[in-house]
C-alpha cells in the first residue's frame, strides 16, 4: 500500500520531504529532486516577509521563483514580528501558496541572535503567538519547523502541545538544539518524545537521514508520520525516491551510473543557466560540483581546476574527463 501523508487538507504523495536549505533549494534543485519522483513536499528557503512581498525585485526574484511543475511547495518564512509574518503568510496564500511554514530553527547568529529562527525557542510565548497569528491569517495549512530547543529538548515537547492546540497542521523537528548547531547527532529519541506529546498533529522527523536504512530507523524510533531530508539529497538527489519506494514496498532501483550522473549535472546546470544566466551559473556551480563528486576519487588538481572554470563548455569538458 502507498504511504501518503495529509497535512491539513493537503494530501502528499509520500511522507518524505525535501528540507528548506538557504542557497540550495532553489527552483532548479527542487525540480531535479522532483524529477526522480517520490517527493511529498519541497520548501523554499527561508524568506523574510519583505522579500516575500517584494518578490519581483531583482535581489529576491530567484528566491521566490517557482513553476507549474514545482508542486506542492511549502513557502517558508522567518522573523520575530507576529504581524509582519501574518501579513507575509496572507500575501503568499492570496497568491496561491498551498502551505506556509514558519522557521523556528535557524541557528545562524545573524538570525537567531536577533530573536528569529531558533531564537524563538528562547521565547516560547512569542513562538506560540507567531504561530497563532499566522494560522489565523490564512486558510491554507501552516506548519512550523523547530529544533529541540535552545539548549534542552523539553522546549520542543512544550511547544508542540501549544502548536497542536492552536491548529498548526504539522511540526517538523530537527533533533538538535540551537547550541549544538550541526554538531553531534540528531536525537531521534527526543523527536519521538515530541511525537508522543501530541495526538492530532503530524510530526515530521528531521536530521541525519542519509539512506533507506536510516529512514527506516527514524520512522521506527520516532514513530513520526513523515521525514524530511536536507543535506543528503544535495549529494544524491535520488535518495528521496529510494526512500519513498522502500516505504511502499517497491524494489530498489540502481543508483544513476556515471553517464546518468553527468547528464543529471548538465540538466541541473542548464536549468540554473536558464534562470540565473550562464555566467552566474558557472559561479553557482562551484558549490554543486564537489557535492555531486562526493564519494568519487578525484585528483586534487582537477578539483581545483573545476573551481576555476570560466564557462559552461569548459565545465562540461572537465566534468566529462572526471566522470566518464
Ligand atoms: C546549507 C543549509 C541551509 C539551510 N537553510 C535552512 C532554511 O532556510 N530553513 C530551515 O528551516 N532550515 C535550513 N537548514 C536546515 C535544514 O533544513 C535541516 O533542518 C538540517 O540540514 C538537518 O537535516 P539533514 O541532516 O537532513 O541535513 C539549512 C541547512 C543547511 C545545511
Coordinates of C-alpha atoms and ligand atoms in Angstrom, one line a residue:
X1 CA 0.0 0.0 0.0
X2 CA 1.2 3.5 -0.8
X3 CA 2.3 5.6 2.2
X4 CA 0.9 9.1 2.0
X5 CA 0.5 11.9 4.4
X6 CA -2.1 14.5 5.0
X7 CA -1.1 18.0 6.2
X8 CA -4.3 19.9 6.8
X9 CA -6.2 19.5 3.6
X10 CA -3.2 18.8 1.5
X11 CA -2.6 15.2 0.5
X12 CA 1.1 14.4 -0.1
X13 CA 2.0 11.5 -2.4
X14 CA 4.7 10.5 0.1
X15 CA 5.7 11.3 3.6
X16 CA 9.2 12.2 2.5
X17 CA 10.1 15.8 2.2
X18 CA 13.0 17.9 1.0
X19 CA 14.1 20.4 3.7
X20 CA 14.3 24.1 3.1
X21 CA 18.0 25.0 2.6
X22 CA 19.2 28.5 2.0
X23 CA 21.4 28.7 -1.0
X24 CA 20.4 25.2 -2.2
X25 CA 16.7 24.6 -2.5
X26 CA 16.0 26.9 -5.4
X27 CA 13.7 26.1 -8.2
X28 CA 16.2 24.2 -10.4
X29 CA 17.3 21.9 -7.5
X30 CA 13.7 21.3 -6.4
X31 CA 12.9 20.3 -10.0
X32 CA 15.9 18.0 -10.1
X33 CA 14.7 16.2 -6.9
X34 CA 11.1 16.1 -8.1
X35 CA 12.2 14.5 -11.4
X36 CA 13.0 11.3 -9.6
X37 CA 9.6 11.0 -8.1
X38 CA 8.7 10.0 -4.5
X39 CA 8.8 13.6 -3.1
X40 CA 5.9 14.5 -0.9
X41 CA 6.7 18.2 -0.3
X42 CA 9.5 20.6 -1.0
X43 CA 10.1 24.0 0.5
X44 CA 11.5 27.4 -0.5
X45 CA 14.5 28.5 1.5
X46 CA 13.6 30.8 4.4
X47 CA 12.2 34.1 3.2
X48 CA 11.8 37.3 5.2
X49 CA 8.4 39.0 5.0
X50 CA 9.8 41.9 3.0
X51 CA 11.5 39.5 0.5
X52 CA 8.2 37.7 0.0
X53 CA 6.2 40.8 -0.6
X54 CA 8.7 42.4 -2.9
X55 CA 9.4 39.2 -4.8
X56 CA 9.6 40.9 -8.2
X57 CA 12.6 42.9 -7.2
X58 CA 15.9 41.7 -8.8
X59 CA 17.6 40.8 -5.5
X60 CA 14.9 38.3 -4.4
X61 CA 13.2 37.2 -7.6
X62 CA 15.2 34.0 -7.7
X63 CA 14.3 33.1 -4.1
X64 CA 10.6 33.2 -4.9
X65 CA 10.8 31.6 -8.4
X66 CA 8.6 28.6 -8.9
X67 CA 6.8 26.9 -11.8
X68 CA 3.8 24.7 -12.5
X69 CA 5.9 21.5 -12.1
X70 CA 7.2 22.7 -8.7
X71 CA 4.2 21.4 -6.7
X72 CA 3.4 21.0 -3.9
X73 CA 5.6 23.7 -2.5
X74 CA 5.8 24.9 1.1
X75 CA 6.7 28.6 1.5
X76 CA 9.0 29.1 4.5
X77 CA 9.0 32.5 6.3
X78 CA 11.1 33.7 9.2
X79 CA 11.1 36.7 11.5
X80 CA 10.0 37.6 15.0
X81 CA 7.2 40.1 14.4
X82 CA 3.9 38.3 14.5
X83 CA 2.0 40.9 12.5
X84 CA 4.6 41.0 9.7
X85 CA 4.7 37.2 9.5
X86 CA 0.9 37.1 9.4
X87 CA 1.0 39.7 6.6
X88 CA 3.6 37.7 4.6
X89 CA 1.6 34.5 5.0
X90 CA -1.6 36.2 3.8
X91 CA 0.2 37.7 0.9
X92 CA 1.5 34.2 -0.1
X93 CA -1.7 32.4 0.4
X94 CA -3.6 35.0 -1.6
X95 CA -1.2 34.2 -4.5
X96 CA -1.8 30.5 -4.3
X97 CA 0.8 29.2 -1.8
X98 CA -0.6 25.8 -0.7
X99 CA 1.3 25.7 2.6
X100 CA 3.1 28.2 4.8
X101 CA 6.0 27.0 7.1
X102 CA 7.4 29.2 9.9
X103 CA 11.1 28.8 10.6
X104 CA 11.8 28.5 14.3
X105 CA 15.1 26.6 13.9
X106 CA 17.7 28.6 12.1
X107 CA 20.8 28.6 14.3
X108 CA 22.7 31.3 12.5
X109 CA 23.9 34.1 14.7
X110 CA 22.6 36.8 12.5
X111 CA 19.1 35.3 12.6
X112 CA 18.8 33.5 16.0
X113 CA 20.8 36.1 17.8
X114 CA 18.2 38.7 16.8
X115 CA 15.4 36.6 18.1
X116 CA 14.2 35.0 14.9
X117 CA 14.7 31.3 13.7
X118 CA 15.9 29.3 16.7
X119 CA 16.0 32.5 18.7
X120 CA 12.2 31.9 19.2
X121 CA 12.9 28.8 21.2
X122 CA 14.2 31.1 23.9
X123 CA 10.9 33.0 23.8
X124 CA 8.3 30.2 23.6
X125 CA 5.4 32.7 24.3
X126 CA 6.4 34.7 21.2
X127 CA 6.8 31.5 19.2
X128 CA 3.3 30.5 20.1
X129 CA 2.0 34.0 19.4
X130 CA 3.6 33.9 15.9
X131 CA 2.1 30.5 15.1
X132 CA -1.3 31.7 16.3
X133 CA -1.3 34.9 14.2
X134 CA -0.1 33.0 11.1
X135 CA -2.7 30.3 11.5
X136 CA -5.4 32.9 11.9
X137 CA -4.2 34.8 8.9
X138 CA -4.7 32.1 6.3
X139 CA -6.9 29.2 5.3
X140 CA -4.0 27.0 4.0
X141 CA -2.1 24.7 6.3
X142 CA 0.5 26.3 8.5
X143 CA 3.5 24.2 9.7
X144 CA 6.4 25.1 11.9
X145 CA 9.9 23.8 11.8
X146 CA 11.7 23.8 15.1
X147 CA 14.8 22.4 16.8
X148 CA 14.6 20.5 20.1
X149 CA 15.2 23.7 22.0
X150 CA 17.8 26.4 22.5
X151 CA 19.8 24.2 24.9
X152 CA 17.5 21.5 26.0
X153 CA 14.9 19.2 24.5
X154 CA 11.9 20.0 26.8
X155 CA 11.1 23.2 24.8
X156 CA 10.1 21.2 21.7
X157 CA 7.7 19.0 23.7
X158 CA 6.1 22.0 25.4
X159 CA 5.8 24.0 22.2
X160 CA 4.4 21.1 20.2
X161 CA 1.5 20.8 22.7
X162 CA 0.8 24.5 22.3
X163 CA 1.0 24.4 18.5
X164 CA -1.4 21.5 18.4
X165 CA -3.9 23.4 20.4
X166 CA -3.9 26.4 18.1
X167 CA -4.3 24.4 14.8
X168 CA -0.8 24.1 13.4
X169 CA -1.0 21.5 10.6
X170 CA 2.4 19.7 11.1
X171 CA 5.5 20.2 13.2
X172 CA 8.9 19.4 11.8
X173 CA 11.6 18.7 14.5
X174 CA 15.3 18.8 13.8
X175 CA 16.7 16.7 16.6
X176 CA 19.4 19.1 17.7
X177 CA 19.4 22.1 19.9
X178 CA 20.5 25.6 18.8
X179 CA 23.6 25.3 21.0
X180 CA 24.6 22.1 19.1
X181 CA 24.2 23.8 15.7
X182 CA 25.2 20.9 13.4
X183 CA 27.3 19.1 15.9
X184 CA 26.6 15.7 17.4
X185 CA 23.8 13.5 16.1
X186 CA 20.2 14.3 15.5
X187 CA 18.5 12.9 18.6
X188 CA 15.7 10.7 17.1
X189 CA 14.6 9.6 20.6
X190 CA 14.0 13.2 21.6
X191 CA 12.0 13.7 18.4
X192 CA 10.0 10.6 19.4
X193 CA 9.2 12.3 22.8
X194 CA 7.8 15.3 20.8
X195 CA 5.7 13.0 18.7
X196 CA 4.4 11.2 21.8
X197 CA 3.3 14.5 23.3
X198 CA 0.8 15.3 20.6
X199 CA -2.1 13.2 19.1
X200 CA -3.6 15.2 16.4
X201 CA -0.8 16.9 14.6
X202 CA 1.7 15.0 12.4
X203 CA 5.3 15.3 13.5
X204 CA 8.0 15.2 10.8
X205 CA 11.4 13.9 11.9
X206 CA 14.5 15.7 10.6
X207 CA 18.2 15.4 10.9
X208 CA 20.8 12.8 9.7
X209 CA 18.6 10.7 7.5
X210 CA 21.0 9.7 4.8
X211 CA 19.9 6.3 3.4
X212 CA 17.0 3.9 3.0
X213 CA 18.2 2.2 6.2
X214 CA 18.4 5.3 8.3
X215 CA 14.9 6.3 7.0
X216 CA 13.5 3.0 8.3
X217 CA 15.3 3.6 11.6
X218 CA 14.0 7.1 12.1
X219 CA 10.4 6.1 11.4
X220 CA 10.8 3.2 13.9
X221 CA 12.5 5.2 16.6
X222 CA 10.4 8.3 16.4
X223 CA 7.0 6.9 15.3
X224 CA 6.7 10.1 13.2
X225 CA 4.3 10.5 10.3
X226 CA 6.9 11.9 7.9
X227 CA 10.5 12.6 7.5
X228 CA 12.5 15.5 6.0
X229 CA 15.9 15.3 4.4
X230 CA 18.3 18.2 3.8
X231 CA 21.9 17.6 3.1
X232 CA 21.9 14.1 1.7
X233 CA 19.7 15.0 -1.3
X234 CA 22.3 17.6 -2.2
X235 CA 24.8 14.7 -2.8
X236 CA 22.2 12.2 -4.0
X237 CA 19.1 13.9 -5.4
X238 CA 17.6 10.4 -6.0
X239 CA 17.7 9.4 -2.3
X240 CA 14.1 10.6 -1.6
X241 CA 12.8 8.4 -4.5
X242 CA 14.7 5.5 -3.0
X243 CA 13.2 6.0 0.5
X244 CA 9.7 6.5 -0.9
X245 CA 10.0 3.3 -2.9
X246 CA 11.1 1.4 0.1
X247 CA 8.2 2.7 2.2
X248 CA 5.8 1.5 -0.5
X249 CA 7.5 -1.9 -0.5
X250 CA 8.8 -1.4 -4.1
X251 CA 12.1 -2.9 -5.1
X252 CA 15.2 -0.6 -5.0
X253 CA 16.4 1.0 -8.2
X254 CA 20.1 1.1 -9.0
X255 CA 21.7 4.5 -8.4
X256 CA 22.4 6.5 -11.5
X257 CA 25.6 5.4 -13.3
X258 CA 28.4 7.7 -14.3
X259 CA 26.8 8.8 -17.5
X260 CA 23.4 9.4 -15.9
X261 CA 25.1 11.4 -13.1
X262 CA 26.9 13.5 -15.7
X263 CA 23.7 14.1 -17.6
X264 CA 21.9 15.0 -14.3
X265 CA 24.5 17.6 -13.6
X266 CA 24.2 19.0 -17.1
X267 CA 20.4 19.2 -16.8
X268 CA 20.8 20.9 -13.4
X269 CA 23.3 23.3 -14.9
X270 CA 21.0 24.1 -17.8
X271 CA 18.1 24.8 -15.6
X272 CA 20.2 27.1 -13.4
X273 CA 21.6 28.8 -16.6
X274 CA 18.0 29.4 -17.9
X275 CA 17.2 31.1 -14.6
X276 CA 20.4 32.8 -13.4
X277 CA 22.2 33.2 -16.8
X278 CA 25.3 31.2 -17.7
X279 CA 27.9 33.4 -16.1
X280 CA 26.2 33.4 -12.8
X281 CA 25.6 29.6 -13.0
X282 CA 29.3 28.9 -13.6
X283 CA 29.9 30.6 -10.2
X284 CA 26.8 29.0 -8.6
X285 CA 28.0 25.5 -9.6
X286 CA 31.3 25.9 -7.7
X287 CA 29.3 24.6 -4.7
X288 CA 27.4 21.9 -6.5
X289 CA 30.3 20.3 -8.3
X290 CA 32.1 19.0 -5.1
X291 CA 28.7 17.7 -3.8
X292 CA 28.0 15.7 -7.0
X293 CA 31.5 14.4 -6.9
X294 CA 31.4 13.2 -3.3
X295 CA 32.4 9.6 -2.9
X296 CA 34.5 9.7 -6.1
X297 CA 38.2 9.8 -6.1
X298 CA 39.1 12.9 -8.0
X299 CA 42.7 14.2 -8.0
X300 CA 43.2 17.5 -6.2
X301 CA 44.4 19.5 -9.2
X302 CA 41.3 18.5 -11.1
X303 CA 39.1 19.6 -8.2
X304 CA 40.9 22.9 -8.1
X305 CA 40.6 23.3 -11.9
X306 CA 36.9 22.6 -11.6
X307 CA 36.6 25.5 -9.2
X308 CA 38.1 27.9 -11.7
X309 CA 36.3 27.0 -14.9
X310 CA 35.3 30.1 -16.9
X311 CA 32.3 28.9 -18.9
X312 CA 29.8 26.1 -19.5
X313 CA 31.8 24.5 -22.2
X314 CA 34.9 24.2 -20.0
X315 CA 32.9 22.9 -17.1
X316 CA 31.3 20.2 -19.3
X317 CA 34.7 19.2 -20.8
X318 CA 36.3 18.9 -17.4
X319 CA 33.4 17.0 -15.9
X320 CA 33.4 14.5 -18.7
X321 CA 37.0 13.9 -18.1
X322 CA 36.4 13.3 -14.4
X323 CA 33.1 11.4 -14.6
X324 CA 33.2 9.3 -17.7
Ligands
LIG1 C1 23.1 24.9 3.7 C2 21.9 24.8 4.6 C3 20.9 25.7 4.6 C4 19.8 25.6 5.4 N1 18.8 26.5 5.3 C5 17.6 26.3 6.0 C6 16.5 27.2 5.8 O1 16.5 28.1 5.0 N2 15.4 27.0 6.6 C7 15.3 25.9 7.5 O2 14.3 25.7 8.2 N3 16.4 25.1 7.7 C8 17.5 25.3 7.0 N4 18.5 24.4 7.1 C9 18.4 23.2 8.0 C10 17.8 22.0 7.2 O3 16.5 22.3 6.7 C11 17.7 20.7 8.1 O4 17.0 21.0 9.2 C12 19.1 20.3 8.6 O5 20.1 20.3 7.5 C13 19.1 18.9 9.2 O6 18.7 17.9 8.2 P1 19.7 17.0 7.4 O7 20.5 16.3 8.4 O8 18.8 16.1 6.6 O9 20.6 17.9 6.6 C14 19.7 24.5 6.3 C15 20.7 23.6 6.3 C16 21.8 23.7 5.5 C17 22.9 22.6 5.6

